[in-house]
Coordinates of C-alpha atoms and ligand atoms in Angstrom, one line a residue:
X1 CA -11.5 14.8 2.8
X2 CA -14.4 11.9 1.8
X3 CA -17.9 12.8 1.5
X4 CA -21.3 10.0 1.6
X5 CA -23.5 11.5 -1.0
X6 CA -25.9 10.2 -3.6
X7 CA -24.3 10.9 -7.0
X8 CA -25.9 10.8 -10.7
X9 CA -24.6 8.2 -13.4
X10 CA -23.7 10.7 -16.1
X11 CA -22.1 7.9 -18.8
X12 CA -22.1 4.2 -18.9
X13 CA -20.0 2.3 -21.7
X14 CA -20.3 -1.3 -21.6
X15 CA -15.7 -2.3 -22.5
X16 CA -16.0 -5.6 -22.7
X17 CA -18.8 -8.5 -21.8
X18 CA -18.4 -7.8 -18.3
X19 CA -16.0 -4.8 -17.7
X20 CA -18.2 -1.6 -17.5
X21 CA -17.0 2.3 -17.2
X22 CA -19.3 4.7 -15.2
X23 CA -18.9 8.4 -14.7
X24 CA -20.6 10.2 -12.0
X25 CA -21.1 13.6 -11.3
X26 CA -19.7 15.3 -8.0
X27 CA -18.0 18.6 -7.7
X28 CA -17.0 18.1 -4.2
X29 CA -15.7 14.8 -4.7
X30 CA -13.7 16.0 -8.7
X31 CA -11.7 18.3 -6.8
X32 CA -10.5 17.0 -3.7
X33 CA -9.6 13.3 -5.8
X34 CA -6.4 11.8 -6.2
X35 CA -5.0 8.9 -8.7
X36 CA -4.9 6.0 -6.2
X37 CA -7.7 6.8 -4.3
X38 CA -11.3 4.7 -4.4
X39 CA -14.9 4.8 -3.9
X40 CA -16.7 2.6 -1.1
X41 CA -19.8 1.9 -3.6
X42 CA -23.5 1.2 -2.3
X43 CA -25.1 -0.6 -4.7
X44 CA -28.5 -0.9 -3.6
X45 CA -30.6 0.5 -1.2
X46 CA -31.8 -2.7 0.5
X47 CA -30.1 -5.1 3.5
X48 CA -28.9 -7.2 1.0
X49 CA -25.8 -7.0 -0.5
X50 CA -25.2 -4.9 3.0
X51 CA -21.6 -4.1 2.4
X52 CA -20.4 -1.0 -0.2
X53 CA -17.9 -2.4 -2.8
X54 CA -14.6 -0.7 -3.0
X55 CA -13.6 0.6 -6.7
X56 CA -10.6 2.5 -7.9
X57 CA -11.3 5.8 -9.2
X58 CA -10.3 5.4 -13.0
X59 CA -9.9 9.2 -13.9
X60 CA -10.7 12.4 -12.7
X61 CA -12.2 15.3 -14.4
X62 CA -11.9 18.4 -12.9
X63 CA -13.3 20.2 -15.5
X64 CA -16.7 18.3 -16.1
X65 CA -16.4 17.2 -12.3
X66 CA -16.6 14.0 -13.3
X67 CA -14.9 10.4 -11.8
X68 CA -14.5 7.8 -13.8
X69 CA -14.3 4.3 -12.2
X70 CA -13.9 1.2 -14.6
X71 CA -15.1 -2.7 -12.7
X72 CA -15.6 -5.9 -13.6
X73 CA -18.6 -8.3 -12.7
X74 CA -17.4 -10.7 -10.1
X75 CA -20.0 -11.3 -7.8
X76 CA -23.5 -10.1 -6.3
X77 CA -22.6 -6.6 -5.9
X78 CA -21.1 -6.1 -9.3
X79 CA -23.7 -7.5 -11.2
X80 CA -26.2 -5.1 -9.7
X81 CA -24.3 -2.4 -10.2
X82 CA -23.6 -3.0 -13.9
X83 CA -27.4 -2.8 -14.2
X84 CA -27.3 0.9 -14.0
X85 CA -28.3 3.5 -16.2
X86 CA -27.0 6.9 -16.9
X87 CA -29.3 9.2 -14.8
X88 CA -29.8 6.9 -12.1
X89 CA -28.3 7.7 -8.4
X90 CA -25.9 6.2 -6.5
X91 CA -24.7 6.1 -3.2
X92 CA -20.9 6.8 -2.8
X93 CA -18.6 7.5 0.1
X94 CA -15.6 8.8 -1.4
X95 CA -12.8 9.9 -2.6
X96 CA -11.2 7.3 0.0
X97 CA -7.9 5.8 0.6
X98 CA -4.8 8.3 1.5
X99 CA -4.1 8.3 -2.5
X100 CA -0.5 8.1 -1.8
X101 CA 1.1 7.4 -5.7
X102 CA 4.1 10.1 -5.6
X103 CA 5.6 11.1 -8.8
X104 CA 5.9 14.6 -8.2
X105 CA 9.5 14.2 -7.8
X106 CA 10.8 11.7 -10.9
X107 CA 11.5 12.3 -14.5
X108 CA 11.6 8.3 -15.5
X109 CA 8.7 6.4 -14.3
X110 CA 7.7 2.9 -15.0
X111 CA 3.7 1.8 -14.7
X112 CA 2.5 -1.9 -14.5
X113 CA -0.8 -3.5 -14.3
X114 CA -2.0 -6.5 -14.9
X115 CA -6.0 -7.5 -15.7
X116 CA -8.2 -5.3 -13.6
X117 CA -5.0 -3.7 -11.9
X118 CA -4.6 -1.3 -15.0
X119 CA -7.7 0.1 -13.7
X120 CA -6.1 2.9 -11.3
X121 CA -3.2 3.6 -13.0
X122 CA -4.7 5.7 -15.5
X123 CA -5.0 9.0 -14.1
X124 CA -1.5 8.2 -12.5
X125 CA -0.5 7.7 -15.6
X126 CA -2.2 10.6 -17.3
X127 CA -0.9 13.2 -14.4
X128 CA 2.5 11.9 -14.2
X129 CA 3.0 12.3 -18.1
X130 CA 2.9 16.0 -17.8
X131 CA 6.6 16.1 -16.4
X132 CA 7.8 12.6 -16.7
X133 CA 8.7 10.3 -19.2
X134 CA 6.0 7.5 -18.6
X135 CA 6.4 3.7 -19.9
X136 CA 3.6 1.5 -19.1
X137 CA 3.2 -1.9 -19.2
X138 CA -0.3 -3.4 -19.6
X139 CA -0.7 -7.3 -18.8
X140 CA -3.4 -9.3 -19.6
X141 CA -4.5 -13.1 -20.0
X142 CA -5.1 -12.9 -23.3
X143 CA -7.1 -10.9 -26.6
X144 CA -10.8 -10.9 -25.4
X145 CA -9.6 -9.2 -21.6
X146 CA -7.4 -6.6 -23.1
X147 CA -9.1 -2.9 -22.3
X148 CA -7.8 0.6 -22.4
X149 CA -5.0 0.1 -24.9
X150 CA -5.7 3.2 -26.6
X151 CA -6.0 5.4 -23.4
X152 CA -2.7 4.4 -22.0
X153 CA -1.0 5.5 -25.5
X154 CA -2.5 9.1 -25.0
X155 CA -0.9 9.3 -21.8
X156 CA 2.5 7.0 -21.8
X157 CA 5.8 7.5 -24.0
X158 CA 5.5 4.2 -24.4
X159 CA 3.0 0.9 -24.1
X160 CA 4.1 -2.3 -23.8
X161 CA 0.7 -5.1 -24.3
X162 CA 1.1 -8.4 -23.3
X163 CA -0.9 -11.2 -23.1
X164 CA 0.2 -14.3 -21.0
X165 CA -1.1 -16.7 -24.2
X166 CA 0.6 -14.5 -27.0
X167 CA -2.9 -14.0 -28.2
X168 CA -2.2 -10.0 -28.8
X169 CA 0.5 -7.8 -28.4
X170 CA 3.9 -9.3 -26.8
X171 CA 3.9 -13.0 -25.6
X172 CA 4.4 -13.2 -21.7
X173 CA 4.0 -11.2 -18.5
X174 CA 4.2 -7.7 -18.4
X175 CA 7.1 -7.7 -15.8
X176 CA 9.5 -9.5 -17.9
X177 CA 9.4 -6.8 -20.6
X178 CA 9.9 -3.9 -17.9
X179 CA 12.9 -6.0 -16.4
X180 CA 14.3 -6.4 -19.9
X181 CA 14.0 -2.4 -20.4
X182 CA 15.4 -2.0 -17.2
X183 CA 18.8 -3.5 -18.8
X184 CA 18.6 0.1 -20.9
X185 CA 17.6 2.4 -18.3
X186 CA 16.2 2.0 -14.5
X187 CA 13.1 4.0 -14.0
X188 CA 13.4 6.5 -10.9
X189 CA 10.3 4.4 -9.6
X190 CA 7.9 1.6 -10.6
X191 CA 4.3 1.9 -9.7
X192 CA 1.9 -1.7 -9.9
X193 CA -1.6 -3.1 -9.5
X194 CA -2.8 -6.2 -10.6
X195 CA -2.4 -10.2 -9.3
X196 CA -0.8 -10.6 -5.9
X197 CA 1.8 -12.8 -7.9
X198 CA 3.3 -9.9 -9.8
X199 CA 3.1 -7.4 -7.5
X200 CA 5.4 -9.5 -5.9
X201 CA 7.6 -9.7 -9.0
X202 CA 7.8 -6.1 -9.2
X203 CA 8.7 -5.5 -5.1
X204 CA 11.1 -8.2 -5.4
X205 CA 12.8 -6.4 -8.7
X206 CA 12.6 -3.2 -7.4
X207 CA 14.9 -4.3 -4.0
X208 CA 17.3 -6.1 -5.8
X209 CA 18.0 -3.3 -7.9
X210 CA 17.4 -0.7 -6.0
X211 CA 14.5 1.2 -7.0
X212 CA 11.9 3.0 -5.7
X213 CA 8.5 1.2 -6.2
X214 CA 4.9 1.8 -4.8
X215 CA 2.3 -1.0 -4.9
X216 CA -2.0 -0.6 -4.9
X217 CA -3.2 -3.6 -2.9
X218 CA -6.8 -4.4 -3.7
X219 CA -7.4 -6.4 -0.5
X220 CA -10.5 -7.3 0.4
X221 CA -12.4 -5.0 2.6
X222 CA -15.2 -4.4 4.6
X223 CA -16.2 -0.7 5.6
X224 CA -13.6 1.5 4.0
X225 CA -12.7 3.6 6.4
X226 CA -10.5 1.9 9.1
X227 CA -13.4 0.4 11.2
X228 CA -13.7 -3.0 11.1
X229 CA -9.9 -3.4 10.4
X230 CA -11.2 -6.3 8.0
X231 CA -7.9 -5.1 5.1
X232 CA -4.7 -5.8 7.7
X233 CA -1.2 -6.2 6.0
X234 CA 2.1 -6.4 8.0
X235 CA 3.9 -2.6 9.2
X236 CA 8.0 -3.8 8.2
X237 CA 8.6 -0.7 10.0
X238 CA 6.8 -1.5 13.3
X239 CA 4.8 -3.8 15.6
X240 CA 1.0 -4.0 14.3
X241 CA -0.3 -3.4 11.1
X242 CA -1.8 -0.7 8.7
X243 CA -4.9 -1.1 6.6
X244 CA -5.5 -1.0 3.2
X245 CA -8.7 1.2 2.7
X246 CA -7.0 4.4 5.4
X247 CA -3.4 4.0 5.1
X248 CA -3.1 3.0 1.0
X249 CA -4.5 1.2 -0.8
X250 CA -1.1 2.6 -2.4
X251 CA 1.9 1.8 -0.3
X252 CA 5.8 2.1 -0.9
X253 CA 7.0 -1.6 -0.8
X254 CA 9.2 -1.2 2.0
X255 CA 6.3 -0.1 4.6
X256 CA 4.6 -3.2 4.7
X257 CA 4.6 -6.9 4.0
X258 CA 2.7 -8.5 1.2
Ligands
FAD1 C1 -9.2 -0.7 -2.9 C2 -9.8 -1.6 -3.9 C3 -10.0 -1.1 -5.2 C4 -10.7 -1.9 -6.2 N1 -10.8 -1.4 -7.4 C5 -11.4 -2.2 -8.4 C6 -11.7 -1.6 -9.7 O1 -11.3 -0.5 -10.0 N2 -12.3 -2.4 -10.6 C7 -12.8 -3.7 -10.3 O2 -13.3 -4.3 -11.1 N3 -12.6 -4.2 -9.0 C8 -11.9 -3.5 -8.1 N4 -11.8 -4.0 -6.8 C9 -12.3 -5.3 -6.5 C10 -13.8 -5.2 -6.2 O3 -14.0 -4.4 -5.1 C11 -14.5 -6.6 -6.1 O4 -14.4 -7.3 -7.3 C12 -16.0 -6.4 -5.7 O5 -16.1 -5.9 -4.4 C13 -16.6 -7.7 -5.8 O6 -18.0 -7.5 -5.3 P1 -19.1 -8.5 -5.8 O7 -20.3 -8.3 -4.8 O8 -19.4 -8.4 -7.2 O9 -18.5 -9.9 -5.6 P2 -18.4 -10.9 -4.2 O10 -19.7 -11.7 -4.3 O11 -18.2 -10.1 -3.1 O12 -17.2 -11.7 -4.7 C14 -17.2 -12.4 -5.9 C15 -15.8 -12.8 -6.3 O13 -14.9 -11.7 -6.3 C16 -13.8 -11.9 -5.5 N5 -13.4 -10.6 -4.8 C17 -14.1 -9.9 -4.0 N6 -13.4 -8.8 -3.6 C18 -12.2 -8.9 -4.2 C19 -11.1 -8.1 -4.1 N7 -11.0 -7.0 -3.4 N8 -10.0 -8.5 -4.8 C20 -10.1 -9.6 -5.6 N9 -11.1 -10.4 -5.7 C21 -12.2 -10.0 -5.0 C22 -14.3 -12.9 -4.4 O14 -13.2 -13.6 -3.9 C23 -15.2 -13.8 -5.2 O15 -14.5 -14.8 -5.9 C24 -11.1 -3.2 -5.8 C25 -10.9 -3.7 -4.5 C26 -10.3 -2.9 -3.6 C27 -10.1 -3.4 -2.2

């Protein structure tokens, strides 16, 4: 269930020169939200930008009903919305996306983000750790990008940081570290979001040794909602295609093409 309502900024922190978190306040949307899903985000009320930008949910709060969605300023729509102020409205259509991360079922799970990928996995992260053991691996191009360290350790076993300049934490990409773990013990499933690149890494891993994995792909998209068909990926399982924004954006690696 999704609902289009205008919502009230209840916290703005400003993470890093251009990476901003925002909580807003919805009781309707709090309690029907799940770790994968996003929020199609109108940023102004004006023709121009016409399109809502799409932004994972970051953490959900069923207690304050509260989400939490973390974004970085790219373009147009971004920068508008990182004007904000806590009390302002916005317009959201959300909790979208069939929020499809399953960990109900495993005991050993593996996270893995890279850059603006470790966005989502948070509340995956921080639901999953109730019954599983959780190691997380955070990637990031180096010192001045790296965000939510701290969170991740409340919520993981264990956090491995790495930077692809050696700048903090361990020198390399993310993936190479989980592979090298793997040698020890194979997680029941790996769960990533980040650079198309290692996303491939990961599905390509996963096959070849067998293991479970699910993937959020951050396509670009246009309505949200399985309209305009703008976010097509390849079904492996049959003719056509699914889209990103109805059927994922979280999707087991074997359902579609990437
Ligand atoms: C399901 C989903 C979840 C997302 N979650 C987050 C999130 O939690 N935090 C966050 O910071 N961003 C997230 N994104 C990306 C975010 O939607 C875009 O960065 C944003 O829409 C850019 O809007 P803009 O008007 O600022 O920039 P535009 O002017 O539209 O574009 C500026 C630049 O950003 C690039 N860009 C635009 N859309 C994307 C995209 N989907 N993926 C990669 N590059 C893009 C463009 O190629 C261009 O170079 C998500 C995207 C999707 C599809």
């Amino acid at each position: 269930m999704s609902f289009s309502r205008s919502v009230e900024i209840v916290a703005k922190e400003q993470l890093k020169n251009d990476i901003f978190k925002f909580a807003i306040l919805s009781e309707e949307m709090a309690k029907v939200a799940l770790p994968g899903q996003f929020l199609e985000i109108r940023v102004k009320d004006d023709i121009e930008p016409f399109l809502r930008r799409p932004i994972s949910i970051h953490k959900i709060d069923k207690v304050k009903n509260e989400l939490e969605f973390i974004f970085q300023v790219k373009g147009k729509g971004t920068e508008i919305l990182a004007q904000k102020q806590v009390g302002d409205k916005i317009s959201i259509l959300g909790p979208l996306g069939k929020g499809d991360f399953r960990f109900e079922n495993y005991k050993n799970i593996a996270i893995i983000g890279g850059g603006i990928g470790v966005f989502p996995l948070y509340e995956l992260a921080r639901q999953a750790s109730k019954n599983a053991n959780v190691t997380t691996y955070l990637g990031f191009r180096s010192k001045d990008f790296v965000v939510l360290e701290d969170d991740f350790k409340k919520v993981s076993n264990k956090v491995v940081l790495t930077t692809d300049d050696g700048s903090y934490g361990e020198n390399g990409f993310a993936i190479n570290f989980l592979k090298e773990d793997c040698n020890n013990q194979k997680p029941d499933c790996i769960y990533a979001c980040g650079p198309l690149p290692m996303l491939k890494a990961v599905r390509d891993f996963a096959m070849e040794n067998g293991i479970s994995a699910q993937v959020s792909l951050e396509e670009r998209m246009g309505c949200g909602i399985g309209i305009c068909l703008g976010c097509a990926v390849k079904d492996k399982k049959a003719e056509g295609y699914k889209h990103v924004c109805k059927d994922g954006p979280v999707f087991d690696i074997n359902d579609v093409e990437f």
